[in-house]
GROMACS .gro file of C-alpha atoms in nm:
model
  360
    1MET     CA    1  -2.341  -0.862  -1.371
    2SER     CA    2  -2.373  -0.491  -1.442
    3ASP     CA    3  -2.109  -0.235  -1.527
    4VAL     CA    4  -2.066   0.060  -1.292
    5TYR     CA    5  -1.800   0.179  -1.528
    6ALA     CA    6  -1.651  -0.044  -1.792
    7GLN     CA    7  -1.305  -0.137  -1.900
    8PRO     CA    8  -1.212   0.023  -2.234
    9ALA     CA    9  -1.149  -0.197  -2.534
   10ALA     CA   10  -0.793  -0.324  -2.546
   11ALA     CA   11  -0.565  -0.212  -2.826
   12ALA     CA   12  -0.233  -0.348  -2.941
   13GLN     CA   13   0.040  -0.210  -2.717
   14PRO     CA   14   0.397  -0.141  -2.830
   15VAL     CA   15   0.703  -0.293  -2.667
   16THR     CA   16   0.936  -0.023  -2.534
   17THR     CA   17   1.242   0.022  -2.317
   18GLY     CA   18   1.318   0.297  -2.073
   19ASP     CA   19   1.398   0.423  -1.728
   20LEU     CA   20   1.166   0.276  -1.464
   21SER     CA   21   1.179   0.590  -1.250
   22GLN     CA   22   0.897   0.738  -1.459
   23TYR     CA   23   0.667   0.458  -1.341
   24THR     CA   24   0.729   0.487  -0.964
   25THR     CA   25   0.606   0.747  -0.716
   26LEU     CA   26   0.960   0.772  -0.576
   27ARG     CA   27   1.088   0.864  -0.922
   28LEU     CA   28   1.366   0.609  -0.872
   29GLY     CA   29   1.467   0.301  -1.070
   30GLY     CA   30   1.708   0.208  -1.346
   31PRO     CA   31   1.645   0.077  -1.698
   32ALA     CA   32   1.417  -0.210  -1.800
   33GLY     CA   33   1.508  -0.482  -2.046
   34ARG     CA   34   1.170  -0.432  -2.211
   35ILE     CA   35   0.841  -0.272  -2.115
   36VAL     CA   36   0.501  -0.393  -2.231
   37THR     CA   37   0.152  -0.271  -2.144
   38ALA     CA   38  -0.153  -0.483  -2.060
   39THR     CA   39  -0.496  -0.316  -2.068
   40SER     CA   40  -0.717  -0.618  -1.993
   41THR     CA   41  -0.718  -0.937  -1.789
   42GLU     CA   42  -0.654  -1.139  -2.104
   43GLU     CA   43  -0.361  -0.918  -2.199
   44ILE     CA   44  -0.207  -0.944  -1.853
   45VAL     CA   45  -0.212  -1.324  -1.873
   46ALA     CA   46  -0.078  -1.323  -2.229
   47ARG     CA   47   0.204  -1.082  -2.146
   48VAL     CA   48   0.307  -1.282  -1.841
   49ARG     CA   49   0.307  -1.608  -2.038
   50GLU     CA   50   0.513  -1.454  -2.316
   51ALA     CA   51   0.767  -1.301  -2.079
   52GLY     CA   52   0.881  -1.626  -1.918
   53GLU     CA   53   1.055  -1.626  -1.581
   54GLU     CA   54   1.210  -1.280  -1.542
   55ILE     CA   55   0.910  -1.051  -1.504
   56LEU     CA   56   0.807  -0.750  -1.298
   57LEU     CA   57   0.449  -0.624  -1.280
   58LEU     CA   58   0.400  -0.252  -1.219
   59ALA     CA   59   0.075  -0.062  -1.184
   60GLY     CA   60   0.075   0.252  -0.970
   61GLY     CA   61   0.438   0.206  -0.866
   62SER     CA   62   0.358   0.342  -0.519
   63ASN     CA   63   0.486   0.055  -0.306
   64VAL     CA   64   0.805  -0.047  -0.482
   65VAL     CA   65   1.169   0.057  -0.467
   66ILE     CA   66   1.362  -0.037  -0.781
   67GLY     CA   67   1.741  -0.047  -0.776
   68ASP     CA   68   1.966   0.171  -0.988
   69VAL     CA   69   2.049  -0.132  -1.204
   70GLY     CA   70   1.683  -0.147  -1.300
   71PHE     CA   71   1.523  -0.473  -1.407
   72PRO     CA   72   1.681  -0.670  -1.692
   73GLY     CA   73   1.371  -0.873  -1.778
   74THR     CA   74   1.021  -0.780  -1.893
   75VAL     CA   75   0.821  -0.517  -1.707
   76VAL     CA   76   0.444  -0.546  -1.754
   77LEU     CA   77   0.255  -0.223  -1.694
   78VAL     CA   78  -0.087  -0.322  -1.562
   79ARG     CA   79  -0.340  -0.079  -1.707
   80SER     CA   80  -0.667  -0.275  -1.691
   81ARG     CA   81  -0.968  -0.070  -1.580
   82GLY     CA   82  -1.326  -0.120  -1.472
   83LEU     CA   83  -1.570  -0.206  -1.194
   84ARG     CA   84  -1.880  -0.424  -1.219
   85VAL     CA   85  -2.142  -0.543  -0.973
   86LEU     CA   86  -2.139  -0.920  -0.917
   87ALA     CA   87  -2.418  -0.945  -0.660
   88GLU     CA   88  -2.636  -0.718  -0.450
   89ASP     CA   89  -2.916  -0.720  -0.197
   90GLU     CA   90  -3.072  -0.468   0.038
   91GLN     CA   91  -2.774  -0.469   0.276
   92THR     CA   92  -2.466  -0.533   0.061
   93VAL     CA   93  -2.313  -0.509  -0.284
   94THR     CA   94  -2.028  -0.720  -0.418
   95VAL     CA   95  -1.812  -0.565  -0.688
   96ARG     CA   96  -1.527  -0.696  -0.903
   97VAL     CA   97  -1.255  -0.441  -0.976
   98GLU     CA   98  -0.981  -0.479  -1.236
   99ALA     CA   99  -0.623  -0.488  -1.107
  100GLY     CA  100  -0.512  -0.172  -1.285
  101GLU     CA  101  -0.798   0.044  -1.159
  102PRO     CA  102  -0.651   0.339  -0.966
  103TRP     CA  103  -0.731   0.276  -0.601
  104ASP     CA  104  -0.856   0.621  -0.508
  105ASP     CA  105  -1.084   0.628  -0.812
  106LEU     CA  106  -1.244   0.314  -0.675
  107VAL     CA  107  -1.283   0.459  -0.326
  108ALA     CA  108  -1.440   0.776  -0.471
  109ALA     CA  109  -1.687   0.562  -0.669
  110THR     CA  110  -1.790   0.361  -0.363
  111VAL     CA  111  -1.855   0.678  -0.164
  112GLN     CA  112  -2.055   0.828  -0.450
  113ASN     CA  113  -2.265   0.512  -0.478
  114GLY     CA  114  -2.333   0.491  -0.104
  115TRP     CA  115  -2.123   0.180  -0.045
  116SER     CA  116  -1.949   0.172   0.291
  117GLY     CA  117  -1.624  -0.007   0.377
  118LEU     CA  118  -1.338   0.164   0.192
  119GLU     CA  119  -1.389   0.532   0.280
  120CYS     CA  120  -1.105   0.548   0.535
  121LEU     CA  121  -0.865   0.420   0.269
  122SER     CA  122  -0.911   0.737   0.063
  123GLY     CA  123  -0.607   0.901  -0.091
  124ILE     CA  124  -0.383   0.594  -0.093
  125PRO     CA  125  -0.188   0.593  -0.420
  126GLY     CA  126  -0.152   0.287  -0.637
  127SER     CA  127  -0.375   0.031  -0.802
  128THR     CA  128  -0.657  -0.190  -0.678
  129GLY     CA  129  -0.464  -0.507  -0.764
  130ALA     CA  130  -0.188  -0.408  -0.524
  131THR     CA  131  -0.418  -0.375  -0.222
  132PRO     CA  132  -0.458  -0.746  -0.135
  133ILE     CA  133  -0.086  -0.804  -0.182
  134GLN     CA  134   0.008  -0.611   0.129
  135ASN     CA  135  -0.337  -0.595   0.288
  136VAL     CA  136  -0.352  -0.218   0.258
  137GLY     CA  137  -0.482  -0.042   0.564
  138ALA     CA  138  -0.515   0.306   0.714
  139TYR     CA  139  -0.720   0.495   0.971
  140GLY     CA  140  -0.871   0.181   1.117
  141GLN     CA  141  -0.968  -0.002   0.797
  142GLU     CA  142  -0.795  -0.284   0.606
  143VAL     CA  143  -0.893  -0.427   0.269
  144ALA     CA  144  -0.899  -0.775   0.425
  145GLU     CA  145  -1.225  -0.674   0.594
  146THR     CA  146  -1.409  -0.633   0.264
  147ILE     CA  147  -1.227  -0.859   0.014
  148THR     CA  148  -1.415  -1.181  -0.063
  149GLY     CA  149  -1.176  -1.316  -0.323
  150VAL     CA  150  -0.891  -1.240  -0.562
  151GLN     CA  151  -0.878  -1.352  -0.925
  152VAL     CA  152  -0.525  -1.458  -1.014
  153TYR     CA  153  -0.312  -1.612  -1.281
  154ASP     CA  154  -0.124  -1.900  -1.119
  155ARG     CA  155   0.215  -1.912  -1.292
  156VAL     CA  156   0.289  -2.257  -1.147
  157ALA     CA  157  -0.034  -2.419  -1.266
  158GLY     CA  158  -0.050  -2.203  -1.579
  159ALA     CA  159  -0.417  -2.130  -1.512
  160VAL     CA  160  -0.652  -1.853  -1.408
  161GLY     CA  161  -0.832  -1.909  -1.078
  162ARG     CA  162  -0.976  -1.745  -0.770
  163VAL     CA  163  -0.831  -1.734  -0.419
  164ALA     CA  164  -1.099  -1.696  -0.153
  165ALA     CA  165  -1.031  -1.438   0.117
  166VAL     CA  166  -0.989  -1.708   0.380
  167ASP     CA  167  -0.699  -1.852   0.178
  168CYS     CA  168  -0.521  -1.521   0.113
  169GLY     CA  169  -0.321  -1.536   0.435
  170PHE     CA  170  -0.404  -1.179   0.527
  171ALA     CA  171  -0.197  -1.037   0.811
  172TYR     CA  172  -0.059  -0.698   0.903
  173ARG     CA  173   0.065  -0.555   0.569
  174SER     CA  174   0.103  -0.905   0.430
  175SER     CA  175  -0.061  -1.188   0.235
  176ILE     CA  176   0.034  -1.500   0.041
  177PHE     CA  177   0.082  -1.277  -0.263
  178LYS     CA  178   0.358  -1.063  -0.115
  179TYR     CA  179   0.710  -1.169  -0.208
  180SER     CA  180   0.569  -1.450  -0.423
  181GLU     CA  181   0.625  -1.476  -0.796
  182ARG     CA  182   0.357  -1.743  -0.830
  183TRP     CA  183   0.048  -1.522  -0.827
  184VAL     CA  184  -0.049  -1.245  -1.067
  185VAL     CA  185  -0.347  -1.048  -0.939
  186LEU     CA  186  -0.604  -0.990  -1.215
  187SER     CA  187  -0.901  -0.846  -1.024
  188VAL     CA  188  -1.036  -0.818  -0.672
  189ASP     CA  189  -1.385  -0.878  -0.530
  190PHE     CA  190  -1.513  -0.655  -0.247
  191ARG     CA  191  -1.833  -0.691  -0.044
  192LEU     CA  192  -1.946  -0.350   0.081
  193ALA     CA  193  -2.234  -0.234   0.295
  194ARG     CA  194  -2.516  -0.030   0.142
  195SER     CA  195  -2.508   0.266   0.377
  196PRO     CA  196  -2.473   0.645   0.360
  197LEU     CA  197  -2.261   0.622   0.675
  198SER     CA  198  -1.905   0.511   0.728
  199GLY     CA  199  -1.809   0.208   0.927
  200PRO     CA  200  -1.747   0.274   1.298
  201VAL     CA  201  -1.458   0.520   1.329
  202ARG     CA  202  -1.181   0.322   1.498
  203TYR     CA  203  -0.880   0.550   1.470
  204ALA     CA  204  -0.846   0.809   1.746
  205GLU     CA  205  -0.679   1.073   1.525
  206LEU     CA  206  -0.959   1.045   1.270
  207ALA     CA  207  -1.225   1.062   1.542
  208ARG     CA  208  -1.068   1.382   1.676
  209ALA     CA  209  -1.055   1.535   1.327
  210LEU     CA  210  -1.422   1.446   1.277
  211ASP     CA  211  -1.512   1.569   1.627
  212VAL     CA  212  -1.683   1.240   1.710
  213GLU     CA  213  -1.624   0.957   1.953
  214VAL     CA  214  -1.439   0.641   1.856
  215GLY     CA  215  -1.706   0.398   1.735
  216ASP     CA  216  -1.933   0.666   1.590
  217ARG     CA  217  -2.033   0.672   1.224
  218VAL     CA  218  -2.030   0.974   0.993
  219PRO     CA  219  -2.149   1.041   0.637
  220LEU     CA  220  -1.928   0.868   0.382
  221ALA     CA  221  -1.832   1.191   0.207
  222GLN     CA  222  -1.732   1.350   0.537
  223ALA     CA  223  -1.512   1.052   0.627
  224ARG     CA  224  -1.345   1.061   0.287
  225ALA     CA  225  -1.283   1.436   0.290
  226THR     CA  226  -1.137   1.424   0.640
  227VAL     CA  227  -0.905   1.133   0.559
  228LEU     CA  228  -0.786   1.312   0.245
  229ARG     CA  229  -0.713   1.624   0.449
  230LEU     CA  230  -0.522   1.428   0.713
  231ARG     CA  231  -0.320   1.239   0.453
  232ALA     CA  232  -0.240   1.555   0.256
  233GLY     CA  233  -0.112   1.715   0.576
  234LYS     CA  234   0.137   1.429   0.602
  235GLY     CA  235   0.240   1.440   0.235
  236MET     CA  236   0.059   1.111   0.175
  237VAL     CA  237  -0.162   1.220  -0.117
  238LEU     CA  238   0.019   1.243  -0.449
  239ASP     CA  239   0.067   1.605  -0.551
  240PRO     CA  240   0.313   1.712  -0.824
  241ALA     CA  241   0.354   2.044  -0.642
  242ASP     CA  242   0.454   1.876  -0.314
  243PRO     CA  243   0.804   1.718  -0.320
  244ASP     CA  244   0.723   1.528   0.002
  245THR     CA  245   0.489   1.307  -0.200
  246ARG     CA  246   0.778   1.163  -0.403
  247SER     CA  247   0.783   0.864  -0.172
  248VAL     CA  248   0.629   0.522  -0.117
  249GLY     CA  249   0.429   0.647   0.179
  250SER     CA  250   0.531   0.471   0.499
  251PHE     CA  251   0.872   0.316   0.437
  252PHE     CA  252   0.872   0.099   0.751
  253THR     CA  253   0.595  -0.108   0.906
  254ASN     CA  254   0.506  -0.067   1.271
  255PRO     CA  255   0.695  -0.339   1.465
  256VAL     CA  256   0.485  -0.607   1.630
  257LEU     CA  257   0.642  -0.727   1.957
  258ASP     CA  258   0.552  -0.994   2.207
  259GLY     CA  259   0.491  -0.890   2.567
  260ALA     CA  260   0.850  -0.948   2.677
  261GLY     CA  261   0.986  -0.758   2.378
  262TYR     CA  262   0.762  -0.463   2.452
  263GLU     CA  263   0.872  -0.451   2.816
  264LEU     CA  264   1.237  -0.447   2.705
  265LEU     CA  265   1.158  -0.161   2.468
  266ARG     CA  266   0.991   0.034   2.749
  267GLN     CA  267   1.300  -0.008   2.965
  268ARG     CA  268   1.535   0.111   2.689
  269ALA     CA  269   1.305   0.401   2.603
  270ALA     CA  270   1.248   0.516   2.961
  271GLU     CA  271   1.455   0.832   2.915
  272VAL     CA  272   1.254   0.954   2.614
  273GLY     CA  273   0.902   0.853   2.709
  274GLU     CA  274   0.640   0.581   2.677
  275PRO     CA  275   0.638   0.419   2.331
  276PRO     CA  276   0.295   0.453   2.168
  277ALA     CA  277   0.151   0.104   2.134
  278TRP     CA  278  -0.165  -0.082   2.042
  279PRO     CA  279  -0.244  -0.429   2.181
  280GLY     CA  280  -0.313  -0.703   1.930
  281ALA     CA  281  -0.452  -1.054   1.943
  282GLY     CA  282  -0.276  -1.270   2.198
  283ASP     CA  283   0.042  -1.152   2.365
  284VAL     CA  284   0.148  -0.901   2.097
  285VAL     CA  285   0.177  -0.525   2.085
  286LYS     CA  286   0.214  -0.305   1.778
  287VAL     CA  287   0.442  -0.006   1.840
  288SER     CA  288   0.486   0.317   1.647
  289ALA     CA  289   0.772   0.305   1.397
  290ALA     CA  290   0.742   0.683   1.354
  291TRP     CA  291   0.800   0.736   1.726
  292LEU     CA  292   1.104   0.506   1.729
  293ILE     CA  293   1.253   0.686   1.429
  294ASP     CA  294   1.198   1.028   1.578
  295LYS     CA  295   1.336   0.933   1.922
  296ALA     CA  296   1.641   0.776   1.757
  297GLY     CA  297   1.731   1.120   1.621
  298PHE     CA  298   1.569   1.120   1.277
  299GLY     CA  299   1.316   1.400   1.279
  300LYS     CA  300   1.102   1.540   1.000
  301GLY     CA  301   1.317   1.674   0.717
  302HIS     CA  302   1.628   1.482   0.826
  303PRO     CA  303   1.863   1.488   0.524
  304GLY     CA  304   2.031   1.194   0.357
  305PRO     CA  305   2.281   1.166   0.072
  306GLU     CA  306   2.212   1.313  -0.274
  307GLY     CA  307   1.918   1.517  -0.150
  308VAL     CA  308   1.701   1.229  -0.024
  309ALA     CA  309   1.536   1.306   0.307
  310ILE     CA  310   1.276   1.211   0.561
  311SER     CA  311   0.956   1.391   0.470
  312SER     CA  312   0.911   1.733   0.627
  313LYS     CA  313   0.558   1.620   0.721
  314HIS     CA  314   0.591   1.258   0.836
  315THR     CA  315   0.886   1.066   0.981
  316LEU     CA  316   0.779   0.738   0.822
  317ALA     CA  317   0.814   0.864   0.465
  318LEU     CA  318   1.150   0.872   0.288
  319THR     CA  319   1.147   1.109  -0.006
  320ASN     CA  320   1.331   1.195  -0.327
  321PRO     CA  321   1.226   1.562  -0.332
  322THR     CA  322   1.436   1.676  -0.627
  323GLY     CA  323   1.371   1.364  -0.832
  324ALA     CA  324   1.744   1.351  -0.905
  325ALA     CA  325   1.876   1.111  -0.638
  326SER     CA  326   1.973   0.747  -0.674
  327THR     CA  327   1.804   0.445  -0.522
  328GLN     CA  328   2.128   0.371  -0.339
  329ALA     CA  329   2.107   0.707  -0.163
  330LEU     CA  330   1.756   0.626  -0.040
  331ILE     CA  331   1.864   0.281   0.075
  332THR     CA  332   2.161   0.433   0.258
  333LEU     CA  333   1.927   0.663   0.452
  334ALA     CA  334   1.686   0.378   0.527
  335ARG     CA  335   1.971   0.155   0.646
  336ASP     CA  336   2.103   0.430   0.874
  337ILE     CA  337   1.758   0.472   1.028
  338ARG     CA  338   1.707   0.098   1.074
  339ASP     CA  339   2.050   0.038   1.230
  340THR     CA  340   2.028   0.338   1.463
  341VAL     CA  341   1.681   0.243   1.585
  342HIS     CA  342   1.802  -0.111   1.653
  343ALA     CA  343   2.111   0.008   1.839
  344ARG     CA  344   1.907   0.251   2.049
  345PHE     CA  345   1.594   0.046   2.121
  346GLY     CA  346   1.670  -0.315   2.024
  347VAL     CA  347   1.383  -0.315   1.773
  348THR     CA  348   1.433  -0.403   1.405
  349LEU     CA  349   1.237  -0.202   1.150
  350HIS     CA  350   1.125  -0.378   0.832
  351PRO     CA  351   1.052  -0.208   0.499
  352GLU     CA  352   0.692  -0.190   0.384
  353PRO     CA  353   0.756  -0.152   0.007
  354VAL     CA  354   0.881  -0.433  -0.213
  355LEU     CA  355   1.253  -0.394  -0.292
  356ILE     CA  356   1.354  -0.486  -0.648
  357ASN     CA  357   1.725  -0.539  -0.717
  358CYS     CA  358   1.824  -0.348  -0.406
  359THR     CA  359   1.863  -0.459  -0.046
  360LEU     CA  360   1.836  -0.290   0.289
   0.00000   0.00000   0.00000
């Protein structure tokens, strides 16, 4: 194994208390019972073992909505860092990345090193350890395509182990790790191609922005820069100067319907147009949640209580632009959107972030 960049030496970390809003991109969340920091794999395991049953792990805080009551147990801030090469040959390189490594730092490093496979996932906030949990994807790439295994602490067995990719249960924005308290992600292994070019561009919007055909390849740096520009235009790249980025990104997943369900949607939507859709494996169709939200009357900038709002740049993002709202206000807006979309189109929207001590 060789270090591409190494994890810093761990130091003793104090136990604190405080408002969890400072650890989430939404800037929402009530108080914690106690907050501890873990800067290495060993510390993560130790902190989890010490904490007992009531525990919440937070890294980037970009895919979580924490209720106003906060979390009464122990919050472990995952701050492990580092990337090392496990194996390499002329065509591929396999790297192990610590759970707390900021995701976009990793993507930038892969592009710089000429490793292809993550470039279209540029600009996504959060940590590397969070990516297998919801099978992060964007612009035609998903992490499931490059992950070979996930190192975990199994709280049931009380042991550290490795879950091979085939056993991770990867699906659209899901895995065995999501909504499970059993597994604590410690690090993630990725197998990437040695290539100066991106993978085939699959996403039509990205292909148009690159001025190439779907299926073409472009230089890695060009793919990354274009994705960053597209995401920034939607308020999906964290920017302290942009209040639209005080969000969890897409709040709802795109609904996946069977053939009959999609035909019913088309009938109910006939007056407003053809729902954008993408066929999946078997008799399923993925439809655009953003389109459903917009056609149900919730356009960009739509206001909610206490200053929360739909992003002025993207209808899928719910924002806390002033940083002064409550989680309940955000949930109220999300519930109104979900219920109105269902009443209008008969389709139920499901939240993408994990909800902690709050319900939709």
